[in-house]
mmCIF file of the C-alpha atoms, coordinates in Angstrom:
data_MODEL
# 
_entry.id   MODEL 
# 
loop_
_atom_site.group_PDB 
_atom_site.id 
_atom_site.type_symbol 
_atom_site.label_atom_id 
_atom_site.label_alt_id 
_atom_site.label_comp_id 
_atom_site.label_asym_id 
_atom_site.label_entity_id 
_atom_site.label_seq_id 
_atom_site.pdbx_PDB_ins_code 
_atom_site.Cartn_x 
_atom_site.Cartn_y 
_atom_site.Cartn_z 
_atom_site.occupancy 
_atom_site.B_iso_or_equiv 
_atom_site.pdbx_formal_charge 
_atom_site.auth_seq_id 
_atom_site.auth_comp_id 
_atom_site.auth_asym_id 
_atom_site.auth_atom_id 
_atom_site.pdbx_PDB_model_num 
ATOM 1   C CA . UNK A 1 1   ? -8.851  73.540 -14.213 1.00 0.00 ? 1   UNK A CA 1 
ATOM 2   C CA . UNK A 1 2   ? -11.525 71.089 -13.443 1.00 0.00 ? 2   UNK A CA 1 
ATOM 3   C CA . UNK A 1 3   ? -12.575 67.867 -15.171 1.00 0.00 ? 3   UNK A CA 1 
ATOM 4   C CA . UNK A 1 4   ? -16.076 67.695 -17.316 1.00 0.00 ? 4   UNK A CA 1 
ATOM 5   C CA . UNK A 1 5   ? -17.762 64.331 -17.961 1.00 0.00 ? 5   UNK A CA 1 
ATOM 6   C CA . UNK A 1 6   ? -20.788 63.272 -20.407 1.00 0.00 ? 6   UNK A CA 1 
ATOM 7   C CA . UNK A 1 7   ? -22.898 60.408 -20.213 1.00 0.00 ? 7   UNK A CA 1 
ATOM 8   C CA . UNK A 1 8   ? -25.431 59.458 -22.517 1.00 0.00 ? 8   UNK A CA 1 
ATOM 9   C CA . UNK A 1 9   ? -27.437 56.150 -23.527 1.00 0.00 ? 9   UNK A CA 1 
ATOM 10  C CA . UNK A 1 10  ? -27.114 55.769 -27.038 1.00 0.00 ? 10  UNK A CA 1 
ATOM 11  C CA . UNK A 1 11  ? -28.660 52.985 -29.307 1.00 0.00 ? 11  UNK A CA 1 
ATOM 12  C CA . UNK A 1 12  ? -26.278 51.216 -31.853 1.00 0.00 ? 12  UNK A CA 1 
ATOM 13  C CA . UNK A 1 13  ? -27.307 53.308 -34.758 1.00 0.00 ? 13  UNK A CA 1 
ATOM 14  C CA . UNK A 1 14  ? -26.962 56.789 -32.530 1.00 0.00 ? 14  UNK A CA 1 
ATOM 15  C CA . UNK A 1 15  ? -30.451 57.525 -30.928 1.00 0.00 ? 15  UNK A CA 1 
ATOM 16  C CA . UNK A 1 16  ? -30.248 59.062 -27.810 1.00 0.00 ? 16  UNK A CA 1 
ATOM 17  C CA . UNK A 1 17  ? -33.724 60.047 -28.010 1.00 0.00 ? 17  UNK A CA 1 
ATOM 18  C CA . UNK A 1 18  ? -36.658 58.896 -25.134 1.00 0.00 ? 18  UNK A CA 1 
ATOM 19  C CA . UNK A 1 19  ? -34.062 56.819 -23.783 1.00 0.00 ? 19  UNK A CA 1 
ATOM 20  C CA . UNK A 1 20  ? -37.021 55.951 -20.960 1.00 0.00 ? 20  UNK A CA 1 
ATOM 21  C CA . UNK A 1 21  ? -38.563 53.877 -24.372 1.00 0.00 ? 21  UNK A CA 1 
ATOM 22  C CA . UNK A 1 22  ? -35.749 51.532 -24.799 1.00 0.00 ? 22  UNK A CA 1 
ATOM 23  C CA . UNK A 1 23  ? -33.165 51.692 -22.106 1.00 0.00 ? 23  UNK A CA 1 
ATOM 24  C CA . UNK A 1 24  ? -34.386 49.730 -19.101 1.00 0.00 ? 24  UNK A CA 1 
ATOM 25  C CA . UNK A 1 25  ? -34.361 46.478 -20.019 1.00 0.00 ? 25  UNK A CA 1 
ATOM 26  C CA . UNK A 1 26  ? -30.688 46.617 -20.773 1.00 0.00 ? 26  UNK A CA 1 
ATOM 27  C CA . UNK A 1 27  ? -29.628 48.426 -16.501 1.00 0.00 ? 27  UNK A CA 1 
ATOM 28  C CA . UNK A 1 28  ? -28.364 46.305 -14.425 1.00 0.00 ? 28  UNK A CA 1 
ATOM 29  C CA . UNK A 1 29  ? -26.077 46.652 -11.802 1.00 0.00 ? 29  UNK A CA 1 
ATOM 30  C CA . UNK A 1 30  ? -22.672 46.955 -14.150 1.00 0.00 ? 30  UNK A CA 1 
ATOM 31  C CA . UNK A 1 31  ? -24.675 50.137 -15.769 1.00 0.00 ? 31  UNK A CA 1 
ATOM 32  C CA . UNK A 1 32  ? -25.722 50.869 -12.210 1.00 0.00 ? 32  UNK A CA 1 
ATOM 33  C CA . UNK A 1 33  ? -22.006 51.528 -11.200 1.00 0.00 ? 33  UNK A CA 1 
ATOM 34  C CA . UNK A 1 34  ? -20.689 53.113 -14.600 1.00 0.00 ? 34  UNK A CA 1 
ATOM 35  C CA . UNK A 1 35  ? -23.611 56.297 -13.884 1.00 0.00 ? 35  UNK A CA 1 
ATOM 36  C CA . UNK A 1 36  ? -23.110 56.094 -10.209 1.00 0.00 ? 36  UNK A CA 1 
ATOM 37  C CA . UNK A 1 37  ? -18.963 56.402 -10.660 1.00 0.00 ? 37  UNK A CA 1 
ATOM 38  C CA . UNK A 1 38  ? -19.923 59.117 -13.210 1.00 0.00 ? 38  UNK A CA 1 
ATOM 39  C CA . UNK A 1 39  ? -21.700 61.454 -10.301 1.00 0.00 ? 39  UNK A CA 1 
ATOM 40  C CA . UNK A 1 40  ? -19.429 60.355 -7.572  1.00 0.00 ? 40  UNK A CA 1 
ATOM 41  C CA . UNK A 1 41  ? -16.312 63.016 -8.271  1.00 0.00 ? 41  UNK A CA 1 
ATOM 42  C CA . UNK A 1 42  ? -18.761 65.565 -9.244  1.00 0.00 ? 42  UNK A CA 1 
ATOM 43  C CA . UNK A 1 43  ? -19.878 68.570 -7.332  1.00 0.00 ? 43  UNK A CA 1 
ATOM 44  C CA . UNK A 1 44  ? -21.481 70.315 -10.313 1.00 0.00 ? 44  UNK A CA 1 
ATOM 45  C CA . UNK A 1 45  ? -24.125 68.809 -12.696 1.00 0.00 ? 45  UNK A CA 1 
ATOM 46  C CA . UNK A 1 46  ? -25.361 70.849 -15.732 1.00 0.00 ? 46  UNK A CA 1 
ATOM 47  C CA . UNK A 1 47  ? -28.759 70.351 -17.801 1.00 0.00 ? 47  UNK A CA 1 
ATOM 48  C CA . UNK A 1 48  ? -30.426 71.321 -20.795 1.00 0.00 ? 48  UNK A CA 1 
ATOM 49  C CA . UNK A 1 49  ? -34.164 72.371 -19.694 1.00 0.00 ? 49  UNK A CA 1 
ATOM 50  C CA . UNK A 1 50  ? -35.912 69.388 -20.710 1.00 0.00 ? 50  UNK A CA 1 
ATOM 51  C CA . UNK A 1 51  ? -33.267 66.469 -19.189 1.00 0.00 ? 51  UNK A CA 1 
ATOM 52  C CA . UNK A 1 52  ? -33.276 68.381 -15.800 1.00 0.00 ? 52  UNK A CA 1 
ATOM 53  C CA . UNK A 1 53  ? -37.273 68.918 -16.296 1.00 0.00 ? 53  UNK A CA 1 
ATOM 54  C CA . UNK A 1 54  ? -37.083 64.679 -16.604 1.00 0.00 ? 54  UNK A CA 1 
ATOM 55  C CA . UNK A 1 55  ? -34.896 64.500 -13.228 1.00 0.00 ? 55  UNK A CA 1 
ATOM 56  C CA . UNK A 1 56  ? -36.570 67.065 -11.342 1.00 0.00 ? 56  UNK A CA 1 
ATOM 57  C CA . UNK A 1 57  ? -39.856 65.442 -12.269 1.00 0.00 ? 57  UNK A CA 1 
ATOM 58  C CA . UNK A 1 58  ? -38.673 61.982 -10.460 1.00 0.00 ? 58  UNK A CA 1 
ATOM 59  C CA . UNK A 1 59  ? -35.550 62.085 -8.297  1.00 0.00 ? 59  UNK A CA 1 
ATOM 60  C CA . UNK A 1 60  ? -36.608 64.066 -5.734  1.00 0.00 ? 60  UNK A CA 1 
ATOM 61  C CA . UNK A 1 61  ? -39.734 62.167 -4.838  1.00 0.00 ? 61  UNK A CA 1 
ATOM 62  C CA . UNK A 1 62  ? -37.423 58.869 -4.851  1.00 0.00 ? 62  UNK A CA 1 
ATOM 63  C CA . UNK A 1 63  ? -35.739 60.966 -2.089  1.00 0.00 ? 63  UNK A CA 1 
ATOM 64  C CA . UNK A 1 64  ? -38.758 61.321 -0.141  1.00 0.00 ? 64  UNK A CA 1 
ATOM 65  C CA . UNK A 1 65  ? -39.867 58.193 -0.711  1.00 0.00 ? 65  UNK A CA 1 
ATOM 66  C CA . UNK A 1 66  ? -36.387 56.598 0.910   1.00 0.00 ? 66  UNK A CA 1 
ATOM 67  C CA . UNK A 1 67  ? -36.433 53.440 -1.256  1.00 0.00 ? 67  UNK A CA 1 
ATOM 68  C CA . UNK A 1 68  ? -33.216 51.821 -2.329  1.00 0.00 ? 68  UNK A CA 1 
ATOM 69  C CA . UNK A 1 69  ? -32.490 54.641 -4.623  1.00 0.00 ? 69  UNK A CA 1 
ATOM 70  C CA . UNK A 1 70  ? -33.018 56.848 -2.050  1.00 0.00 ? 70  UNK A CA 1 
ATOM 71  C CA . UNK A 1 71  ? -29.028 57.788 -0.986  1.00 0.00 ? 71  UNK A CA 1 
ATOM 72  C CA . UNK A 1 72  ? -28.338 58.038 -4.872  1.00 0.00 ? 72  UNK A CA 1 
ATOM 73  C CA . UNK A 1 73  ? -31.511 60.601 -5.133  1.00 0.00 ? 73  UNK A CA 1 
ATOM 74  C CA . UNK A 1 74  ? -29.769 62.159 -1.834  1.00 0.00 ? 74  UNK A CA 1 
ATOM 75  C CA . UNK A 1 75  ? -26.602 62.801 -3.580  1.00 0.00 ? 75  UNK A CA 1 
ATOM 76  C CA . UNK A 1 76  ? -28.002 64.099 -6.985  1.00 0.00 ? 76  UNK A CA 1 
ATOM 77  C CA . UNK A 1 77  ? -30.199 66.766 -4.606  1.00 0.00 ? 77  UNK A CA 1 
ATOM 78  C CA . UNK A 1 78  ? -27.138 67.993 -2.583  1.00 0.00 ? 78  UNK A CA 1 
ATOM 79  C CA . UNK A 1 79  ? -25.068 68.547 -5.890  1.00 0.00 ? 79  UNK A CA 1 
ATOM 80  C CA . UNK A 1 80  ? -25.154 72.298 -7.588  1.00 0.00 ? 80  UNK A CA 1 
ATOM 81  C CA . UNK A 1 81  ? -27.647 72.184 -10.663 1.00 0.00 ? 81  UNK A CA 1 
ATOM 82  C CA . UNK A 1 82  ? -26.784 74.408 -13.201 1.00 0.00 ? 82  UNK A CA 1 
ATOM 83  C CA . UNK A 1 83  ? -29.697 74.339 -15.753 1.00 0.00 ? 83  UNK A CA 1 
ATOM 84  C CA . UNK A 1 84  ? -29.581 76.285 -19.646 1.00 0.00 ? 84  UNK A CA 1 
ATOM 85  C CA . UNK A 1 85  ? -32.093 77.448 -21.342 1.00 0.00 ? 85  UNK A CA 1 
ATOM 86  C CA . UNK A 1 86  ? -33.505 80.397 -23.558 1.00 0.00 ? 86  UNK A CA 1 
ATOM 87  C CA . UNK A 1 87  ? -36.454 81.040 -21.141 1.00 0.00 ? 87  UNK A CA 1 
ATOM 88  C CA . UNK A 1 88  ? -36.711 82.434 -17.395 1.00 0.00 ? 88  UNK A CA 1 
ATOM 89  C CA . UNK A 1 89  ? -37.163 79.017 -15.216 1.00 0.00 ? 89  UNK A CA 1 
ATOM 90  C CA . UNK A 1 90  ? -38.022 78.625 -11.660 1.00 0.00 ? 90  UNK A CA 1 
ATOM 91  C CA . UNK A 1 91  ? -36.997 75.410 -9.528  1.00 0.00 ? 91  UNK A CA 1 
ATOM 92  C CA . UNK A 1 92  ? -38.302 73.553 -6.618  1.00 0.00 ? 92  UNK A CA 1 
ATOM 93  C CA . UNK A 1 93  ? -35.773 71.064 -6.957  1.00 0.00 ? 93  UNK A CA 1 
ATOM 94  C CA . UNK A 1 94  ? -32.934 72.149 -4.163  1.00 0.00 ? 94  UNK A CA 1 
ATOM 95  C CA . UNK A 1 95  ? -29.275 73.808 -5.388  1.00 0.00 ? 95  UNK A CA 1 
ATOM 96  C CA . UNK A 1 96  ? -30.768 74.249 -8.767  1.00 0.00 ? 96  UNK A CA 1 
ATOM 97  C CA . UNK A 1 97  ? -30.050 77.459 -10.384 1.00 0.00 ? 97  UNK A CA 1 
ATOM 98  C CA . UNK A 1 98  ? -30.055 79.166 -14.500 1.00 0.00 ? 98  UNK A CA 1 
ATOM 99  C CA . UNK A 1 99  ? -26.959 81.067 -15.148 1.00 0.00 ? 99  UNK A CA 1 
ATOM 100 C CA . UNK A 1 100 ? -26.728 84.373 -17.203 1.00 0.00 ? 100 UNK A CA 1 
ATOM 101 C CA . UNK A 1 101 ? -24.489 84.389 -20.535 1.00 0.00 ? 101 UNK A CA 1 
ATOM 102 C CA . UNK A 1 102 ? -23.787 82.171 -23.456 1.00 0.00 ? 102 UNK A CA 1 
ATOM 103 C CA . UNK A 1 103 ? -23.042 78.298 -22.721 1.00 0.00 ? 103 UNK A CA 1 
ATOM 104 C CA . UNK A 1 104 ? -19.684 78.281 -23.592 1.00 0.00 ? 104 UNK A CA 1 
ATOM 105 C CA . UNK A 1 105 ? -18.778 81.170 -21.644 1.00 0.00 ? 105 UNK A CA 1 
ATOM 106 C CA . UNK A 1 106 ? -20.309 79.999 -18.796 1.00 0.00 ? 106 UNK A CA 1 
ATOM 107 C CA . UNK A 1 107 ? -18.849 76.394 -18.816 1.00 0.00 ? 107 UNK A CA 1 
ATOM 108 C CA . UNK A 1 108 ? -15.304 77.910 -20.041 1.00 0.00 ? 108 UNK A CA 1 
ATOM 109 C CA . UNK A 1 109 ? -15.670 79.984 -16.331 1.00 0.00 ? 109 UNK A CA 1 
ATOM 110 C CA . UNK A 1 110 ? -16.717 76.850 -14.119 1.00 0.00 ? 110 UNK A CA 1 
ATOM 111 C CA . UNK A 1 111 ? -14.228 74.800 -15.880 1.00 0.00 ? 111 UNK A CA 1 
ATOM 112 C CA . UNK A 1 112 ? -11.325 77.608 -14.572 1.00 0.00 ? 112 UNK A CA 1 
ATOM 113 C CA . UNK A 1 113 ? -12.636 77.273 -11.113 1.00 0.00 ? 113 UNK A CA 1 
ATOM 114 C CA . UNK A 1 114 ? -11.643 75.393 -8.189  1.00 0.00 ? 114 UNK A CA 1 
ATOM 115 C CA . UNK A 1 115 ? -13.480 72.560 -7.348  1.00 0.00 ? 115 UNK A CA 1 
ATOM 116 C CA . UNK A 1 116 ? -14.803 68.712 -7.915  1.00 0.00 ? 116 UNK A CA 1 
ATOM 117 C CA . UNK A 1 117 ? -15.680 67.152 -11.209 1.00 0.00 ? 117 UNK A CA 1 
ATOM 118 C CA . UNK A 1 118 ? -18.477 68.549 -13.277 1.00 0.00 ? 118 UNK A CA 1 
ATOM 119 C CA . UNK A 1 119 ? -20.810 66.411 -15.125 1.00 0.00 ? 119 UNK A CA 1 
ATOM 120 C CA . UNK A 1 120 ? -23.861 65.679 -17.348 1.00 0.00 ? 120 UNK A CA 1 
ATOM 121 C CA . UNK A 1 121 ? -26.355 62.953 -18.184 1.00 0.00 ? 121 UNK A CA 1 
ATOM 122 C CA . UNK A 1 122 ? -28.466 63.638 -21.371 1.00 0.00 ? 122 UNK A CA 1 
ATOM 123 C CA . UNK A 1 123 ? -28.827 67.127 -22.200 1.00 0.00 ? 123 UNK A CA 1 
ATOM 124 C CA . UNK A 1 124 ? -28.166 66.170 -25.646 1.00 0.00 ? 124 UNK A CA 1 
ATOM 125 C CA . UNK A 1 125 ? -27.729 69.969 -27.261 1.00 0.00 ? 125 UNK A CA 1 
ATOM 126 C CA . UNK A 1 126 ? -25.586 71.076 -24.466 1.00 0.00 ? 126 UNK A CA 1 
ATOM 127 C CA . UNK A 1 127 ? -23.345 68.169 -24.968 1.00 0.00 ? 127 UNK A CA 1 
ATOM 128 C CA . UNK A 1 128 ? -22.971 69.135 -28.755 1.00 0.00 ? 128 UNK A CA 1 
ATOM 129 C CA . UNK A 1 129 ? -22.123 72.656 -28.068 1.00 0.00 ? 129 UNK A CA 1 
ATOM 130 C CA . UNK A 1 130 ? -19.509 71.234 -25.546 1.00 0.00 ? 130 UNK A CA 1 
ATOM 131 C CA . UNK A 1 131 ? -18.069 69.211 -27.856 1.00 0.00 ? 131 UNK A CA 1 
ATOM 132 C CA . UNK A 1 132 ? -17.676 71.439 -30.515 1.00 0.00 ? 132 UNK A CA 1 
ATOM 133 C CA . UNK A 1 133 ? -16.196 73.956 -27.920 1.00 0.00 ? 133 UNK A CA 1 
ATOM 134 C CA . UNK A 1 134 ? -13.607 71.304 -26.905 1.00 0.00 ? 134 UNK A CA 1 
ATOM 135 C CA . UNK A 1 135 ? -14.803 71.180 -23.236 1.00 0.00 ? 135 UNK A CA 1 
ATOM 136 C CA . UNK A 1 136 ? -15.272 67.590 -22.462 1.00 0.00 ? 136 UNK A CA 1 
ATOM 137 C CA . UNK A 1 137 ? -12.742 65.853 -21.077 1.00 0.00 ? 137 UNK A CA 1 
ATOM 138 C CA . UNK A 1 138 ? -15.059 62.659 -21.410 1.00 0.00 ? 138 UNK A CA 1 
ATOM 139 C CA . UNK A 1 139 ? -17.608 61.620 -23.589 1.00 0.00 ? 139 UNK A CA 1 
ATOM 140 C CA . UNK A 1 140 ? -19.176 58.341 -21.805 1.00 0.00 ? 140 UNK A CA 1 
ATOM 141 C CA . UNK A 1 141 ? -21.403 56.144 -24.195 1.00 0.00 ? 141 UNK A CA 1 
ATOM 142 C CA . UNK A 1 142 ? -23.031 53.540 -23.068 1.00 0.00 ? 142 UNK A CA 1 
ATOM 143 C CA . UNK A 1 143 ? -24.092 51.927 -26.660 1.00 0.00 ? 143 UNK A CA 1 
ATOM 144 C CA . UNK A 1 144 ? -27.229 49.416 -26.081 1.00 0.00 ? 144 UNK A CA 1 
ATOM 145 C CA . UNK A 1 145 ? -27.530 46.685 -28.563 1.00 0.00 ? 145 UNK A CA 1 
ATOM 146 C CA . UNK A 1 146 ? -30.848 47.874 -30.090 1.00 0.00 ? 146 UNK A CA 1 
ATOM 147 C CA . UNK A 1 147 ? -30.993 49.626 -33.164 1.00 0.00 ? 147 UNK A CA 1 
ATOM 148 C CA . UNK A 1 148 ? -34.559 51.665 -32.998 1.00 0.00 ? 148 UNK A CA 1 
ATOM 149 C CA . UNK A 1 149 ? -34.411 52.868 -36.802 1.00 0.00 ? 149 UNK A CA 1 
ATOM 150 C CA . UNK A 1 150 ? -37.221 55.793 -35.498 1.00 0.00 ? 150 UNK A CA 1 
ATOM 151 C CA . UNK A 1 151 ? -35.831 58.455 -36.874 1.00 0.00 ? 151 UNK A CA 1 
ATOM 152 C CA . UNK A 1 152 ? -35.228 60.355 -33.404 1.00 0.00 ? 152 UNK A CA 1 
ATOM 153 C CA . UNK A 1 153 ? -32.938 62.463 -32.108 1.00 0.00 ? 153 UNK A CA 1 
ATOM 154 C CA . UNK A 1 154 ? -28.841 61.945 -32.735 1.00 0.00 ? 154 UNK A CA 1 
ATOM 155 C CA . UNK A 1 155 ? -26.298 62.880 -30.751 1.00 0.00 ? 155 UNK A CA 1 
ATOM 156 C CA . UNK A 1 156 ? -24.511 64.115 -33.484 1.00 0.00 ? 156 UNK A CA 1 
ATOM 157 C CA . UNK A 1 157 ? -26.240 66.216 -36.403 1.00 0.00 ? 157 UNK A CA 1 
ATOM 158 C CA . UNK A 1 158 ? -25.244 66.083 -40.082 1.00 0.00 ? 158 UNK A CA 1 
ATOM 159 C CA . UNK A 1 159 ? -22.204 68.569 -41.100 1.00 0.00 ? 159 UNK A CA 1 
ATOM 160 C CA . UNK A 1 160 ? -20.784 68.534 -38.031 1.00 0.00 ? 160 UNK A CA 1 
ATOM 161 C CA . UNK A 1 161 ? -17.398 66.924 -37.263 1.00 0.00 ? 161 UNK A CA 1 
ATOM 162 C CA . UNK A 1 162 ? -15.513 66.338 -33.764 1.00 0.00 ? 162 UNK A CA 1 
ATOM 163 C CA . UNK A 1 163 ? -12.641 64.204 -33.679 1.00 0.00 ? 163 UNK A CA 1 
ATOM 164 C CA . UNK A 1 164 ? -12.362 61.589 -30.583 1.00 0.00 ? 164 UNK A CA 1 
ATOM 165 C CA . UNK A 1 165 ? -10.214 59.090 -29.234 1.00 0.00 ? 165 UNK A CA 1 
ATOM 166 C CA . UNK A 1 166 ? -10.986 55.801 -27.776 1.00 0.00 ? 166 UNK A CA 1 
ATOM 167 C CA . UNK A 1 167 ? -9.686  56.011 -24.413 1.00 0.00 ? 167 UNK A CA 1 
ATOM 168 C CA . UNK A 1 168 ? -11.783 52.914 -22.674 1.00 0.00 ? 168 UNK A CA 1 
ATOM 169 C CA . UNK A 1 169 ? -14.415 50.453 -23.746 1.00 0.00 ? 169 UNK A CA 1 
ATOM 170 C CA . UNK A 1 170 ? -15.978 47.716 -21.727 1.00 0.00 ? 170 UNK A CA 1 
ATOM 171 C CA . UNK A 1 171 ? -19.095 45.058 -22.300 1.00 0.00 ? 171 UNK A CA 1 
ATOM 172 C CA . UNK A 1 172 ? -21.440 45.105 -20.235 1.00 0.00 ? 172 UNK A CA 1 
ATOM 173 C CA . UNK A 1 173 ? -23.041 41.361 -19.874 1.00 0.00 ? 173 UNK A CA 1 
ATOM 174 C CA . UNK A 1 174 ? -26.331 42.697 -21.296 1.00 0.00 ? 174 UNK A CA 1 
ATOM 175 C CA . UNK A 1 175 ? -24.366 43.287 -24.364 1.00 0.00 ? 175 UNK A CA 1 
ATOM 176 C CA . UNK A 1 176 ? -24.033 47.219 -23.914 1.00 0.00 ? 176 UNK A CA 1 
ATOM 177 C CA . UNK A 1 177 ? -20.868 48.659 -24.616 1.00 0.00 ? 177 UNK A CA 1 
ATOM 178 C CA . UNK A 1 178 ? -19.237 51.357 -22.222 1.00 0.00 ? 178 UNK A CA 1 
ATOM 179 C CA . UNK A 1 179 ? -16.853 53.540 -24.272 1.00 0.00 ? 179 UNK A CA 1 
ATOM 180 C CA . UNK A 1 180 ? -15.053 56.205 -22.901 1.00 0.00 ? 180 UNK A CA 1 
ATOM 181 C CA . UNK A 1 181 ? -13.787 58.968 -26.017 1.00 0.00 ? 181 UNK A CA 1 
ATOM 182 C CA . UNK A 1 182 ? -11.332 61.950 -25.243 1.00 0.00 ? 182 UNK A CA 1 
ATOM 183 C CA . UNK A 1 183 ? -10.754 64.663 -27.440 1.00 0.00 ? 183 UNK A CA 1 
ATOM 184 C CA . UNK A 1 184 ? -8.213  64.260 -30.428 1.00 0.00 ? 184 UNK A CA 1 
ATOM 185 C CA . UNK A 1 185 ? -6.202  66.504 -33.066 1.00 0.00 ? 185 UNK A CA 1 
ATOM 186 C CA . UNK A 1 186 ? -8.486  66.185 -36.308 1.00 0.00 ? 186 UNK A CA 1 
ATOM 187 C CA . UNK A 1 187 ? -6.837  63.165 -38.279 1.00 0.00 ? 187 UNK A CA 1 
ATOM 188 C CA . UNK A 1 188 ? -4.082  64.386 -41.472 1.00 0.00 ? 188 UNK A CA 1 
ATOM 189 C CA . UNK A 1 189 ? -6.702  64.056 -44.353 1.00 0.00 ? 189 UNK A CA 1 
ATOM 190 C CA . UNK A 1 190 ? -4.309  61.862 -47.372 1.00 0.00 ? 190 UNK A CA 1 
ATOM 191 C CA . UNK A 1 191 ? -4.913  62.051 -50.930 1.00 0.00 ? 191 UNK A CA 1 
ATOM 192 C CA . UNK A 1 192 ? -6.088  59.454 -53.400 1.00 0.00 ? 192 UNK A CA 1 
ATOM 193 C CA . UNK A 1 193 ? -2.193  58.279 -54.233 1.00 0.00 ? 193 UNK A CA 1 
ATOM 194 C CA . UNK A 1 194 ? -1.468  58.533 -50.670 1.00 0.00 ? 194 UNK A CA 1 
ATOM 195 C CA . UNK A 1 195 ? -4.612  56.317 -49.224 1.00 0.00 ? 195 UNK A CA 1 
ATOM 196 C CA . UNK A 1 196 ? -3.292  53.844 -51.891 1.00 0.00 ? 196 UNK A CA 1 
ATOM 197 C CA . UNK A 1 197 ? 0.850   53.759 -50.697 1.00 0.00 ? 197 UNK A CA 1 
ATOM 198 C CA . UNK A 1 198 ? -1.198  53.419 -47.326 1.00 0.00 ? 198 UNK A CA 1 
ATOM 199 C CA . UNK A 1 199 ? -3.175  50.392 -48.021 1.00 0.00 ? 199 UNK A CA 1 
ATOM 200 C CA . UNK A 1 200 ? -0.265  48.638 -49.983 1.00 0.00 ? 200 UNK A CA 1 
ATOM 201 C CA . UNK A 1 201 ? 2.238   49.152 -46.882 1.00 0.00 ? 201 UNK A CA 1 
# 
C-alpha cells in the first residue's frame, strides 16, 4: 500500500487561494526543505488542472534555465504526473497524463499498487475529495502567520466534517507552522450532562 501525502500553503484564517500573492515573504530554507521532503520519496504527483497549469507554466522553464532550482525542477519533470480534469487535456510537460475514471476510484487503485509515495502540492479540490475518502495518510499544512480576510478559497467548505489527528508540528523562524495531520476516527459526541461531568473532573 503506497503512502499518499498532501502539502498546502495556508493562511492562519484558512485561505489557500492564490498563495503566489502572499506566500513568498515567508519562504526560507526551512520551508524549502519541508517542500523538498514531500517530493523526495515520491514517484507520482497528483494535480487538479489549475495547479498543474501553474506548475507546467513555470518549472520546465526553470529546468531549462539551469538556475539554482533547476535540480528540483528536473526532479518534478521526471516524476509521473497525473492530472484530474473534467475536460480533455493536452500536455507539453513530460511524464504527464490524464486518467480515465473517477478521482477516488483512480487514486484508490494507485494507492494499492507497488511503488513509491504519491504526493500532492496545492490542488485543493483534489485534496478535499481524497481527505473525505480517507485516502490521504499525511496532510502537511504550512500555516502562514497572516490573516487574509479576503473571502478566498478555503481548504474546507462549510458542511464538511473530516476528523484528523495531529502527528507533528514545527515552528519556522518566519513564524510559519509546519503542521502534519493524519486520519482519525470521529470523536465521541458527548451529551450536555456528560460534558459538564468532564469539565468538573
